Coordinates of N, CA and C in Angstrom, one line a residue:
M18 N 0.9 -1.2 0.0 CA 0.0 0.0 0.0 C 0.9 1.2 0.0
L19 N 0.7 2.1 -1.0 CA 1.5 3.4 -1.1 C 0.6 4.5 -0.6
I20 N 1.1 5.3 0.3 CA 0.4 6.5 0.9 C 1.3 7.7 0.7
A21 N 0.7 8.8 0.2 CA 1.4 10.0 0.0 C 0.8 11.1 0.8
S22 N 1.6 12.1 1.1 CA 1.1 13.4 1.8 C 1.6 14.5 1.0
Y23 N 0.7 15.5 0.7 CA 1.1 16.6 -0.2 C 0.4 17.9 0.2
N24 N 1.1 18.9 0.5 CA 0.6 20.3 0.6 C 0.5 20.9 -0.7
I25 N -0.7 21.0 -1.3 CA -0.8 21.4 -2.7 C -0.9 23.0 -2.9
R26 N -0.9 23.7 -1.8 CA -0.9 25.2 -1.8 C -2.1 25.7 -2.6
K27 N -3.2 25.1 -2.4 CA -4.5 25.5 -3.1 C -4.3 25.4 -4.6
A28 N -3.4 24.5 -5.1 CA -3.2 24.2 -6.5 C -2.6 25.5 -7.2
I29 N -1.9 26.3 -6.5 CA -1.3 27.5 -7.1 C 0.2 27.1 -7.4
A30 N 0.5 27.1 -8.7 CA 1.8 26.7 -9.2 C 2.9 27.7 -9.0
A31 N 4.1 27.4 -9.4 CA 5.2 28.4 -9.2 C 5.0 29.6 -10.0
D32 N 4.2 29.6 -11.1 CA 3.9 30.8 -11.8 C 2.7 31.6 -11.2
R33 N 2.3 31.2 -10.0 CA 1.3 31.9 -9.2 C -0.1 31.8 -9.9
R34 N -0.3 30.9 -10.7 CA -1.6 30.6 -11.3 C -2.1 29.3 -10.7
R35 N -3.5 29.2 -10.6 CA -4.1 28.0 -10.1 C -4.2 27.0 -11.2
R36 N -3.4 25.9 -11.0 CA -3.4 24.9 -12.0 C -3.6 23.5 -11.4
P37 N -4.9 23.2 -11.1 CA -5.2 21.9 -10.5 C -4.7 20.7 -11.4
E38 N -4.7 20.9 -12.7 CA -4.3 19.8 -13.5 C -2.8 19.4 -13.3
R39 N -2.0 20.3 -12.9 CA -0.6 20.0 -12.5 C -0.5 19.1 -11.3
I40 N -1.4 19.4 -10.3 CA -1.4 18.6 -9.1 C -1.8 17.2 -9.4
L41 N -2.8 17.1 -10.2 CA -3.3 15.7 -10.6 C -2.2 15.0 -11.4
D42 N -1.4 15.7 -12.2 CA -0.3 15.0 -12.9 C 0.7 14.5 -11.9
V43 N 1.0 15.3 -10.9 CA 2.0 14.9 -9.9 C 1.4 13.7 -9.2
L44 N 0.1 13.7 -8.8 CA -0.4 12.5 -8.1 C -0.4 11.3 -9.0
R45 N -0.5 11.4 -10.3 CA -0.4 10.3 -11.2 C 1.0 9.8 -11.2
E46 N 2.0 10.7 -11.1 CA 3.4 10.3 -11.1 C 3.7 9.4 -9.8
V47 N 3.1 9.9 -8.7 CA 3.4 9.2 -7.4 C 2.7 7.8 -7.4
G48 N 1.4 7.8 -7.9 CA 0.7 6.6 -7.9 C 0.2 6.0 -6.6
A49 N 0.0 6.8 -5.6 CA -0.4 6.4 -4.3 C -1.9 5.8 -4.3
D50 N -2.1 4.9 -3.4 CA -3.4 4.3 -3.2 C -4.3 5.3 -2.3
I51 N -3.6 6.0 -1.4 CA -4.2 6.9 -0.4 C -3.4 8.2 -0.4
V52 N -4.1 9.3 -0.5 CA -3.3 10.6 -0.5 C -3.9 11.5 0.6
V53 N -3.0 12.0 1.4 CA -3.4 13.0 2.4 C -3.0 14.4 1.9
L54 N -4.0 15.3 1.8 CA -3.7 16.6 1.2 C -3.8 17.7 2.3
Q55 N -3.0 18.7 2.2 CA -3.2 20.0 2.9 C -3.4 21.1 1.9
E56 N -4.1 22.2 2.4 CA -4.4 23.3 1.6 C -5.2 22.9 0.4
A57 N -6.1 22.0 0.6 CA -6.9 21.4 -0.5 C -8.1 22.3 -0.9
D58 N -8.4 23.3 -0.1 CA -9.5 24.2 -0.4 C -9.0 25.6 -0.5
R59 N -9.7 26.4 -1.2 CA -9.3 27.8 -1.3 C -9.5 28.5 0.1
R60 N -8.7 29.5 0.3 CA -8.7 30.1 1.7 C -9.9 31.0 2.0
F61 N -10.4 31.7 1.0 CA -11.4 32.7 1.3 C -12.7 32.4 0.6
G62 N -13.7 33.2 0.9 CA -15.0 33.0 0.2 C -15.7 31.7 0.6
A63 N -16.2 31.0 -0.4 CA -16.9 29.8 -0.2 C -16.0 28.6 0.1
R64 N -14.7 28.9 0.1 CA -13.6 27.8 0.4 C -13.9 26.6 -0.6
E65 N -14.0 26.9 -1.9 CA -14.2 25.8 -2.8 C -13.0 25.0 -3.0
A66 N -13.2 23.8 -3.4 CA -12.1 22.8 -3.6 C -11.1 23.4 -4.6
A67 N -9.8 23.3 -4.2 CA -8.7 23.6 -5.2 C -8.6 22.6 -6.3
L68 N -9.0 21.4 -6.0 CA -9.1 20.3 -7.0 C -10.6 19.9 -7.1
P69 N -11.3 20.3 -8.1 CA -12.7 20.0 -8.3 C -12.9 18.5 -8.2
P70 N -13.9 18.1 -7.4 CA -14.2 16.6 -7.3 C -14.4 16.0 -8.7
S71 N -15.1 16.7 -9.6 CA -15.3 16.1 -10.9 C -14.0 15.9 -11.7
M72 N -13.0 16.8 -11.5 CA -11.7 16.6 -12.1 C -11.0 15.4 -11.5
L73 N -11.1 15.3 -10.1 CA -10.5 14.2 -9.4 C -11.0 12.8 -10.0
A74 N -12.3 12.7 -10.1 CA -12.8 11.4 -10.5 C -12.5 11.1 -12.0
E75 N -12.5 12.2 -12.8 CA -12.3 12.0 -14.2 C -10.8 11.7 -14.6
H76 N -9.9 12.5 -13.9 CA -8.5 12.4 -14.3 C -7.6 11.7 -13.3
G77 N -8.1 11.6 -12.0 CA -7.2 11.0 -11.0 C -7.6 9.7 -10.5
G78 N -8.9 9.3 -10.7 CA -9.4 8.0 -10.2 C -9.5 8.0 -8.7
Y79 N -9.5 9.2 -8.0 CA -9.6 9.3 -6.6 C -11.0 9.8 -6.2
R80 N -11.4 9.5 -5.0 CA -12.6 10.1 -4.5 C -12.3 10.6 -3.1
P81 N -12.8 11.8 -2.7 CA -12.5 12.3 -1.4 C -13.3 11.6 -0.2
V82 N -12.7 11.4 0.9 CA -13.4 10.9 2.1 C -14.3 12.0 2.5
P83 N -15.6 11.7 2.8 CA -16.6 12.8 3.1 C -16.5 13.1 4.6
F84 N -16.1 14.3 4.9 CA -16.0 14.8 6.3 C -17.1 15.8 6.7
G85 N -18.2 15.8 5.9 CA -19.2 16.7 6.2 C -18.9 18.1 5.8
M86 N -18.1 18.2 4.8 CA -17.6 19.5 4.3 C -18.8 20.3 3.6
R87 N -18.6 21.6 3.5 CA -19.6 22.4 2.8 C -19.6 22.0 1.3
D88 N -20.7 22.4 0.7 CA -20.8 22.2 -0.8 C -19.6 22.9 -1.5
G89 N -18.9 22.1 -2.3 CA -17.8 22.7 -3.1 C -16.5 22.5 -2.4
S90 N -16.4 22.2 -1.1 CA -15.1 22.0 -0.4 C -14.7 20.5 -0.5
L91 N -13.4 20.3 -0.4 CA -12.8 19.0 -0.5 C -12.6 18.4 0.9
G92 N -12.3 19.2 1.9 CA -11.9 18.7 3.2 C -12.4 19.5 4.3
W93 N -11.6 19.4 5.4 CA -11.9 20.1 6.7 C -10.8 21.0 7.0
H94 N -11.0 22.3 7.0 CA -10.0 23.3 7.1 C -8.8 23.1 6.2
G95 N -9.1 22.7 5.0 CA -8.1 22.4 3.9 C -7.5 21.0 4.0
N96 N -7.8 20.2 5.0 CA -7.2 18.9 5.1 C -8.2 17.9 4.4
A97 N -7.7 17.1 3.6 CA -8.5 16.1 2.8 C -7.8 14.8 2.7
I98 N -8.5 13.7 2.5 CA -7.9 12.4 2.3 C -8.6 11.8 1.0
L99 N -7.8 11.5 0.0 CA -8.3 10.9 -1.2 C -8.0 9.4 -1.2
V100 N -8.9 8.6 -1.7 CA -8.7 7.1 -1.7 C -9.0 6.6 -3.2
G101 N -8.2 5.6 -3.5 CA -8.4 5.0 -4.8 C -9.5 4.0 -4.8
P102 N -9.8 3.3 -5.9 CA -11.0 2.4 -6.0 C -10.9 1.2 -5.2
Q103 N -9.7 0.8 -4.8 CA -9.6 -0.5 -4.0 C -9.7 -0.2 -2.5
V104 N -9.9 1.0 -2.1 CA -10.0 1.4 -0.7 C -11.5 1.8 -0.3
T105 N -12.0 1.3 0.8 CA -13.3 1.7 1.2 C -13.2 2.4 2.6
V106 N -14.2 3.3 2.8 CA -14.2 4.1 4.0 C -15.2 3.5 5.0
S107 N -14.8 3.1 6.2 CA -15.7 2.5 7.1 C -16.2 3.6 8.1
R108 N -15.4 4.6 8.4 CA -15.9 5.7 9.3 C -14.9 6.9 9.1
C109 N -15.3 8.1 9.4 CA -14.4 9.2 9.3 C -14.9 10.3 10.2
Q110 N -14.1 11.3 10.6 CA -14.4 12.4 11.4 C -13.4 13.5 11.3
P111 N -13.9 14.7 11.4 CA -12.9 15.8 11.6 C -12.4 15.9 13.0
I112 N -11.2 16.4 13.2 CA -10.6 16.6 14.5 C -10.5 18.1 14.8
H113 N -11.1 18.6 15.8 CA -11.0 20.0 16.1 C -9.7 20.3 16.9
L114 N -9.0 21.2 16.5 CA -7.7 21.5 17.1 C -7.8 22.9 17.8
P115 N -7.1 23.0 18.9 CA -7.0 24.4 19.5 C -6.1 25.3 18.6
A116 N -6.6 26.5 18.4 CA -5.9 27.3 17.4 C -6.3 28.8 17.5
L117 N -5.4 29.7 17.1 CA -5.7 31.1 17.0 C -6.4 31.4 15.6
E118 N -5.9 30.6 14.6 CA -6.5 30.7 13.3 C -7.1 29.4 13.0
P119 N -8.0 29.3 12.0 CA -8.7 28.1 11.7 C -7.7 26.9 11.3
R120 N -7.7 25.9 12.2 CA -6.9 24.7 11.9 C -7.7 23.5 12.3
G121 N -7.4 22.4 11.6 CA -8.1 21.2 12.0 C -7.3 20.0 11.5
A122 N -7.8 18.8 11.8 CA -7.2 17.6 11.3 C -8.3 16.6 10.9
V123 N -8.0 15.6 10.2 CA -9.1 14.6 9.7 C -8.6 13.2 10.0
L124 N -9.6 12.4 10.3 CA -9.3 11.0 10.6 C -10.2 10.1 9.8
A125 N -9.7 9.0 9.2 CA -10.5 8.1 8.4 C -10.1 6.7 8.7
D126 N -11.0 5.8 9.0 CA -10.8 4.4 9.1 C -11.1 3.8 7.8
L127 N -10.1 3.2 7.2 CA -10.2 2.6 5.8 C -10.0 1.1 5.8
M128 N -10.6 0.5 4.8 CA -10.5 -0.9 4.7 C -9.8 -1.2 3.3
V129 N -8.7 -2.0 3.4 CA -8.0 -2.4 2.2 C -7.8 -3.9 2.2
G130 N -8.5 -4.5 1.3 CA -8.4 -6.0 1.2 C -8.8 -6.7 2.5
G131 N -9.8 -6.1 3.2 CA -10.4 -6.7 4.4 C -9.6 -6.4 5.6
T132 N -8.6 -5.5 5.5 CA -7.8 -5.1 6.7 C -8.0 -3.6 6.9
G133 N -8.1 -3.3 8.2 CA -8.3 -1.9 8.6 C -7.1 -1.1 8.8
L134 N -7.1 0.2 8.4 CA -6.0 1.1 8.6 C -6.6 2.5 9.0
R135 N -6.1 3.1 10.0 CA -6.5 4.4 10.4 C -5.5 5.4 9.9
V136 N -6.0 6.5 9.2 CA -5.2 7.5 8.6 C -5.6 8.9 9.2
V137 N -4.6 9.6 9.6 CA -4.9 11.0 10.1 C -4.1 12.0 9.2
G138 N -4.8 13.0 8.8 CA -4.1 14.1 8.0 C -4.2 15.4 8.8
M139 N -3.2 16.2 8.8 CA -3.1 17.4 9.6 C -2.3 18.5 9.0
H140 N -2.5 19.7 9.3 CA -1.7 20.8 8.9 C -1.6 21.7 10.2
L141 N -0.5 21.7 10.9 CA -0.3 22.4 12.1 C 0.1 23.8 12.0
D142 N 0.0 24.5 13.1 CA 0.1 26.0 13.2 C 1.6 26.4 12.9
L143 N 1.7 27.7 12.5 CA 3.1 28.3 12.4 C 3.7 28.6 13.8
S144 N 2.9 28.7 14.8 CA 3.4 29.0 16.1 C 3.8 27.7 16.8
G145 N 5.0 27.6 17.4 CA 5.4 26.4 18.1 C 4.6 26.1 19.3
L146 N 4.1 27.1 20.0 CA 3.3 26.8 21.2 C 2.0 26.1 20.7
W147 N 1.3 26.6 19.7 CA 0.1 26.1 19.2 C 0.3 24.7 18.5
R148 N 1.5 24.5 17.9 CA 1.8 23.2 17.3 C 1.8 22.1 18.3
R149 N 2.4 22.4 19.5 CA 2.5 21.4 20.5 C 1.1 21.1 21.1
R150 N 0.3 22.1 21.3 CA -1.1 21.9 21.7 C -1.9 21.1 20.7
Q151 N -1.7 21.3 19.4 CA -2.4 20.6 18.4 C -1.9 19.2 18.3
A152 N -0.6 19.0 18.4 CA -0.1 17.6 18.4 C -0.7 16.8 19.5
R153 N -0.8 17.4 20.7 CA -1.3 16.7 21.8 C -2.8 16.4 21.7
A154 N -3.5 17.3 21.0 CA -5.0 17.1 20.7 C -5.2 16.0 19.8
V155 N -4.3 15.8 18.8 CA -4.4 14.7 17.9 C -4.1 13.4 18.6
L156 N -3.1 13.4 19.4 CA -2.8 12.1 20.2 C -3.9 11.8 21.1
N157 N -4.5 12.8 21.7 CA -5.6 12.5 22.7 C -6.8 11.9 21.9
E158 N -7.1 12.5 20.7 CA -8.2 11.9 19.9 C -7.9 10.5 19.6
L159 N -6.7 10.1 19.2 CA -6.3 8.8 18.9 C -6.5 7.8 20.1
A160 N -6.2 8.3 21.3 CA -6.3 7.5 22.5 C -7.8 7.2 22.8
H161 N -8.7 8.0 22.3 CA -10.1 7.8 22.6 C -10.9 7.3 21.5
Q162 N -10.3 6.7 20.5 CA -11.0 6.0 19.4 C -11.7 4.8 19.9
P163 N -12.9 4.4 19.3 CA -13.6 3.3 19.8 C -12.9 1.9 19.7
Q164 N -12.0 1.8 18.7 CA -11.2 0.5 18.6 C -9.8 0.9 18.1
P165 N -8.8 0.1 18.5 CA -7.5 0.3 18.0 C -7.3 -0.2 16.6
L166 N -6.6 0.5 15.8 CA -6.2 0.0 14.4 C -4.8 0.4 14.1
P167 N -4.1 -0.3 13.2 CA -2.8 0.2 12.7 C -3.1 1.6 12.2
T168 N -2.2 2.5 12.5 CA -2.4 4.0 12.2 C -1.2 4.6 11.6
L169 N -1.5 5.5 10.6 CA -0.5 6.3 10.0 C -1.0 7.8 10.1
L170 N -0.1 8.7 10.5 CA -0.4 10.1 10.6 C 0.5 10.8 9.5
A171 N 0.0 11.8 8.9 CA 0.8 12.5 7.8 C 0.3 13.9 7.7
G172 N 1.2 14.8 7.3 CA 0.8 16.1 7.0 C 2.0 17.1 7.1
D173 N 1.6 18.4 7.0 CA 2.5 19.5 7.1 C 2.5 20.0 8.5
L174 N 3.6 19.7 9.2 CA 3.7 20.0 10.7 C 4.3 21.4 10.9
N175 N 4.8 22.1 9.8 CA 5.3 23.4 10.0 C 6.4 23.4 11.0
E176 N 7.1 22.3 11.2 CA 8.2 22.2 12.2 C 9.5 22.0 11.5
W177 N 10.4 22.9 11.7 CA 11.7 22.8 11.1 C 12.7 22.0 11.8
T178 N 12.5 21.7 13.1 CA 13.4 20.9 13.9 C 12.8 19.6 14.4
A179 N 13.6 18.9 15.2 CA 13.1 17.6 15.7 C 12.3 17.8 17.0
G180 N 12.1 19.1 17.4 CA 11.4 19.3 18.7 C 9.9 19.6 18.4
G181 N 9.3 20.3 19.4 CA 7.9 20.7 19.2 C 7.0 19.6 19.1
G182 N 6.0 19.7 18.1 CA 5.1 18.7 17.9 C 5.7 17.4 17.4
V183 N 6.8 17.5 16.7 CA 7.5 16.2 16.2 C 7.9 15.4 17.4
K184 N 8.4 16.1 18.4 CA 8.9 15.4 19.6 C 7.7 14.7 20.3
D185 N 6.5 15.3 20.4 CA 5.4 14.7 21.0 C 4.9 13.5 20.3
F186 N 4.9 13.6 18.9 CA 4.5 12.4 18.2 C 5.5 11.2 18.3
N187 N 6.8 11.6 18.4 CA 7.8 10.6 18.5 C 7.7 9.8 19.9
H188 N 7.1 10.4 20.9 CA 7.0 9.7 22.1 C 6.1 8.5 22.0
Q189 N 5.1 8.5 21.1 CA 4.1 7.4 21.0 C 4.1 6.7 19.7
L190 N 4.8 7.2 18.7 CA 4.8 6.7 17.3 C 6.2 6.6 16.8
R191 N 6.3 5.9 15.7 CA 7.6 5.9 15.0 C 7.6 6.8 13.8
Q192 N 8.6 7.7 13.7 CA 8.6 8.6 12.5 C 9.2 7.9 11.3
V193 N 8.5 8.1 10.2 CA 8.9 7.6 8.9 C 10.1 8.4 8.4
P194 N 11.2 7.8 8.0 CA 12.3 8.6 7.5 C 12.0 9.2 6.1
L195 N 12.1 10.5 6.1 CA 11.8 11.3 4.8 C 12.8 12.4 4.7
G196 N 13.0 12.8 3.5 CA 13.9 13.9 3.2 C 13.3 15.3 3.3
P197 N 14.0 16.3 3.0 CA 13.4 17.7 2.9 C 12.4 17.8 1.8
S198 N 11.3 18.5 2.0 CA 10.3 18.6 1.0 C 9.8 20.1 0.8
F199 N 10.5 21.0 1.5 CA 10.1 22.4 1.3 C 11.4 23.3 1.3
H200 N 11.6 24.2 0.5 CA 10.7 24.7 -0.6 C 10.9 23.8 -1.8
A201 N 9.9 23.6 -2.6 CA 10.0 22.6 -3.7 C 11.1 22.8 -4.6
R202 N 11.4 24.0 -4.9 CA 12.5 24.3 -5.9 C 13.9 24.0 -5.4
R203 N 14.1 24.2 -4.1 CA 15.3 23.8 -3.4 C 15.0 23.4 -2.0
P204 N 14.6 22.1 -1.8 CA 14.1 21.7 -0.5 C 15.2 21.6 0.5
V205 N 14.9 22.3 1.7 CA 15.8 22.3 2.8 C 15.1 21.9 4.1
G206 N 13.7 22.1 4.1 CA 13.0 21.9 5.3 C 12.2 20.6 5.3
R207 N 12.2 19.9 6.5 CA 11.5 18.7 6.6 C 10.1 19.0 7.3
L208 N 9.3 19.8 6.6 CA 8.0 20.2 7.2 C 7.0 19.1 7.1
D209 N 7.1 18.3 6.0 CA 6.1 17.3 5.7 C 6.6 15.9 6.3
R210 N 5.8 15.4 7.2 CA 6.2 14.2 8.0 C 5.2 13.2 8.1
M211 N 5.6 11.9 8.4 CA 4.7 10.8 8.6 C 5.1 10.1 9.9
F212 N 4.1 9.5 10.6 CA 4.4 8.7 11.7 C 3.5 7.4 11.7
V213 N 4.0 6.3 12.2 CA 3.2 5.1 12.2 C 3.2 4.5 13.6
S214 N 2.1 3.7 13.8 CA 1.9 3.0 15.1 C 2.5 1.6 14.9
E215 N 2.4 0.9 16.1 CA 2.7 -0.6 16.0 C 1.7 -1.2 15.0
G216 N 2.1 -2.2 14.4 CA 1.3 -2.9 13.4 C 1.5 -2.4 12.0
V217 N 2.3 -1.4 11.8 CA 2.5 -0.8 10.5 C 4.0 -1.0 10.2
T218 N 4.4 -1.7 9.1 CA 5.7 -1.8 8.6 C 6.0 -0.9 7.5
V219 N 7.0 -0.1 7.5 CA 7.4 0.8 6.4 C 8.5 0.1 5.6
E220 N 8.1 -0.2 4.4 CA 9.0 -0.9 3.5 C 9.9 0.0 2.7
A221 N 9.4 1.2 2.4 CA 10.2 2.2 1.7 C 9.5 3.6 1.9
S222 N 10.3 4.6 1.7 CA 9.7 6.0 1.9 C 10.6 7.0 1.2
G223 N 10.1 8.2 1.0 CA 10.9 9.2 0.3 C 10.1 10.4 0.0
V224 N 10.8 11.3 -0.8 CA 10.2 12.5 -1.3 C 10.2 12.4 -2.9
H225 N 9.0 12.8 -3.4 CA 8.9 12.8 -4.9 C 9.3 14.1 -5.4
S226 N 10.4 14.1 -6.2 CA 11.0 15.4 -6.6 C 11.2 15.5 -8.1
S227 N 10.1 15.1 -8.8 CA 10.2 15.3 -10.3 C 10.2 16.7 -10.7
L228 N 10.5 17.0 -11.9 CA 10.5 18.3 -12.4 C 9.1 19.0 -12.3
L229 N 8.1 18.2 -12.6 CA 6.8 18.7 -12.5 C 6.4 19.0 -11.0
A230 N 6.8 18.2 -10.1 CA 6.5 18.4 -8.7 C 7.2 19.7 -8.2
R231 N 8.3 20.0 -8.7 CA 9.1 21.2 -8.3 C 8.4 22.5 -8.7
T232 N 7.4 22.4 -9.6 CA 6.7 23.6 -10.1 C 5.2 23.6 -9.7
A233 N 4.7 22.5 -9.3 CA 3.2 22.4 -9.1 C 2.8 23.1 -7.8
S234 N 3.6 23.1 -6.8 CA 3.3 23.6 -5.5 C 4.6 24.0 -4.8
D235 N 4.5 24.7 -3.6 CA 5.8 25.0 -2.9 C 6.3 23.9 -2.0
H236 N 5.5 22.8 -1.9 CA 5.9 21.6 -1.2 C 6.1 20.5 -2.2
L237 N 7.0 19.5 -1.9 CA 7.0 18.3 -2.7 C 6.2 17.2 -1.9
P238 N 5.6 16.3 -2.7 CA 4.9 15.2 -2.0 C 5.9 14.2 -1.3
V239 N 5.5 13.7 -0.1 CA 6.3 12.7 0.5 C 5.4 11.4 0.5
W240 N 6.1 10.2 0.6 CA 5.4 9.0 0.4 C 6.0 7.9 1.2
A241 N 5.2 6.9 1.5 CA 5.6 5.7 2.2 C 4.9 4.5 1.7
R242 N 5.7 3.4 1.5 CA 5.1 2.1 1.1 C 5.0 1.3 2.4
I243 N 3.8 0.9 2.8 CA 3.6 0.2 4.0 C 2.9 -1.1 3.9
A244 N 3.1 -1.9 4.9 CA 2.4 -3.2 5.1 C 1.7 -3.2 6.5
F245 N 0.5 -3.7 6.6 CA -0.1 -3.7 7.9 C -1.1 -4.9 8.0

């Protein structure tokens, strides 16, 4: 099972134009079965999806996990999870995070070949203090789920160091080894991260750094091939 996480910057490319078709082309290059997205909706107004669902179905083969979003939105506070045709959704929920500005996370229990996997997507705050509070809120939500499942967390943590929210997640989960993914043109920051629980084996992982990916967003997609 291949899982990717990608901050798509509301589908605004390096030329500062909204080009959702470029994001879909990058997703096709990666070929993930499950994709965790950040900044999947426009920031202002009706917060419409940066990747129109009709375009997703027609060109990407993905469908969004339904988190009770508004008409036209793809996710919750810009966080979305896309699944391929072989993945079914058994339950899902938004996660409310403490924040000064609108922030959230999403959780989905998925079934793949009769086996369950819990996936959490998140985009944490720019403030280190709020990042730690948000990381703890995510971990607290996981601790109170109705049943345990092998779990993968992914997203843009906005954390440049190994401290802060990263440290909190490392106390309870294993961090997936990934390279720098920000800024896409010359990546130096490991802002995009993944963590896994017991029951998940990481077979391979990395950063997708094609020429197209370096121009489609300001982040590069990160990925992990897992077994569970």
